[in-house]
Amino acid sequence: MKKFTAALLSSVLCTSLAGCGSSASSATAAASAAASETPAASAAADTAGRTYTIGIVQLVQHVALDAATQGFQDEVKKELGEDAVTFDVQNAAGDSATCTTIANQFVTEGVDLILANATPALQAAAAATNTIPILGTSVTEYGTALGISDFSGTVGGNISGTSDLAPLDQQAAMFDELLPDAQKIGILYCSAEANSVYQADVVQKALEDAGKTVTIYTFTDSNDVASVTRSACSENDALYIPTDNTAASCAESINNVASESSTPIIAGEEGIMSGCGIASLSIDYYELGVTTGKMAVRILKGEDDISTMPIEYYANPVKKYMPERCEAYGISVPDDYTAYEG
């Protein structure tokens, strides 16, 4: 970028020198036009014809994260053009250490921007660079993810992004709406995911305030998901699973255990719900990716400063339910729920 700007300035100087013989009125007109040029117009001129490389580090493959990545790519290509951007998409297969390796690789390659899809990916990118712009997506709570005790909505520095946080109090209220007889609730999540801990704490308080008995169950990785789920199902009337990447990637295993014991699950997001749950107050991850893509375009074009860009949230979460599972459990679903269609 610096070389390009220098070349542009050099070209302007050469043109000015070549035009020394022109009339004073022409020089005045040129100066006036330059002075009237807006910052946005200058940024557009600086980026015209540029090509960009965006590194995408995604924690793991599952429906929600895949949709966010796709929405991001589609929006960036739509706004910048198919030939203006190259995406280097790397999947860490659920391993935080691999996220670190990928993020460091992007820094070495000098990508123009990093998309960090999920909390461990964001943490790895933040540790790898404080200069390359980083946008997070599918990150629930940035203060928790980045260890910011007084988080006010804007990270600052080279980091911003979008959050997949749905209203947790409304998720907790779904137990009374769908499972009014369920008094013992187990909360199941991966202990390695900081944002899952945050969600679990909030939902636990809301459920206990509603008179429920709540027990926390954590697994460390995919190896102990089935055994921990079995314990949770045997000891509770229903389960809550927050937005959790490990749980999402292991939804089939969780469903096998829960269906065997006839334990209904309310999930923090649609992907987990479709895999093993009965309902969710969920966001649209594809649209979350689109929002993140719009942010990326503004940054790359120089139209916005990432250090002052607040985290953006999905505005219209929807109550969804799984018709077949709800029917199997004999659940009467209120009219404000939408059937999941896959």
PDB file of C-alpha atoms in Angstrom, residues 188 229 239-241 247-248 250-259 263-279 322 325 329:
ATOM      1  CA  LEU A 188     -23.654 -29.003  28.943  1.00  0.00           C
ATOM      2  CA  THR A 229     -23.887 -36.277  28.095  1.00  0.00           C
ATOM      3  CA  LEU A 239     -30.530 -29.939  28.992  1.00  0.00           C
ATOM      4  CA  TYR A 240     -29.293 -26.578  27.747  1.00  0.00           C
ATOM      5  CA  ILE A 241     -26.312 -26.378  25.377  1.00  0.00           C
ATOM      6  CA  ALA A 247     -20.798 -29.415  20.969  1.00  0.00           C
ATOM      7  CA  ALA A 248     -21.847 -28.378  17.467  1.00  0.00           C
ATOM      8  CA  CYS A 250     -20.401 -33.512  18.177  1.00  0.00           C
ATOM      9  CA  ALA A 251     -24.159 -32.941  17.896  1.00  0.00           C
ATOM     10  CA  GLU A 252     -24.770 -36.404  16.445  1.00  0.00           C
ATOM     11  CA  SER A 253     -23.092 -38.094  19.402  1.00  0.00           C
ATOM     12  CA  ILE A 254     -25.062 -35.946  21.834  1.00  0.00           C
ATOM     13  CA  ASN A 255     -28.299 -36.741  20.021  1.00  0.00           C
ATOM     14  CA  ASN A 256     -27.661 -40.474  20.159  1.00  0.00           C
ATOM     15  CA  VAL A 257     -27.454 -40.324  23.950  1.00  0.00           C
ATOM     16  CA  ALA A 258     -30.247 -37.793  24.494  1.00  0.00           C
ATOM     17  CA  SER A 259     -32.761 -39.546  22.231  1.00  0.00           C
ATOM     18  CA  THR A 263     -34.031 -35.968  27.262  1.00  0.00           C
ATOM     19  CA  PRO A 264     -35.040 -32.779  25.401  1.00  0.00           C
ATOM     20  CA  ILE A 265     -32.352 -30.191  24.676  1.00  0.00           C
ATOM     21  CA  ILE A 266     -32.702 -26.453  24.126  1.00  0.00           C
ATOM     22  CA  ALA A 267     -29.726 -25.107  22.203  1.00  0.00           C
ATOM     23  CA  GLY A 268     -27.952 -21.785  21.916  1.00  0.00           C
ATOM     24  CA  GLU A 269     -27.902 -21.861  18.125  1.00  0.00           C
ATOM     25  CA  GLU A 270     -29.674 -23.393  15.172  1.00  0.00           C
ATOM     26  CA  GLY A 271     -26.906 -25.778  14.112  1.00  0.00           C
ATOM     27  CA  ILE A 272     -26.810 -27.521  17.494  1.00  0.00           C
ATOM     28  CA  MET A 273     -30.611 -27.532  17.593  1.00  0.00           C
ATOM     29  CA  SER A 274     -30.831 -29.264  14.223  1.00  0.00           C
ATOM     30  CA  GLY A 275     -28.332 -31.863  15.356  1.00  0.00           C
ATOM     31  CA  CYS A 276     -29.658 -32.737  18.784  1.00  0.00           C
ATOM     32  CA  GLY A 277     -32.127 -30.172  20.139  1.00  0.00           C
ATOM     33  CA  ILE A 278     -35.816 -29.360  20.173  1.00  0.00           C
ATOM     34  CA  ALA A 279     -35.601 -25.571  19.906  1.00  0.00           C
ATOM     35  CA  MET A 322     -37.686 -29.137  15.413  1.00  0.00           C
ATOM     36  CA  ARG A 325     -38.542 -34.063  17.980  1.00  0.00           C
ATOM     37  CA  TYR A 329     -41.719 -35.563  23.169  1.00  0.00           C
TER      38      TYR A 329
END
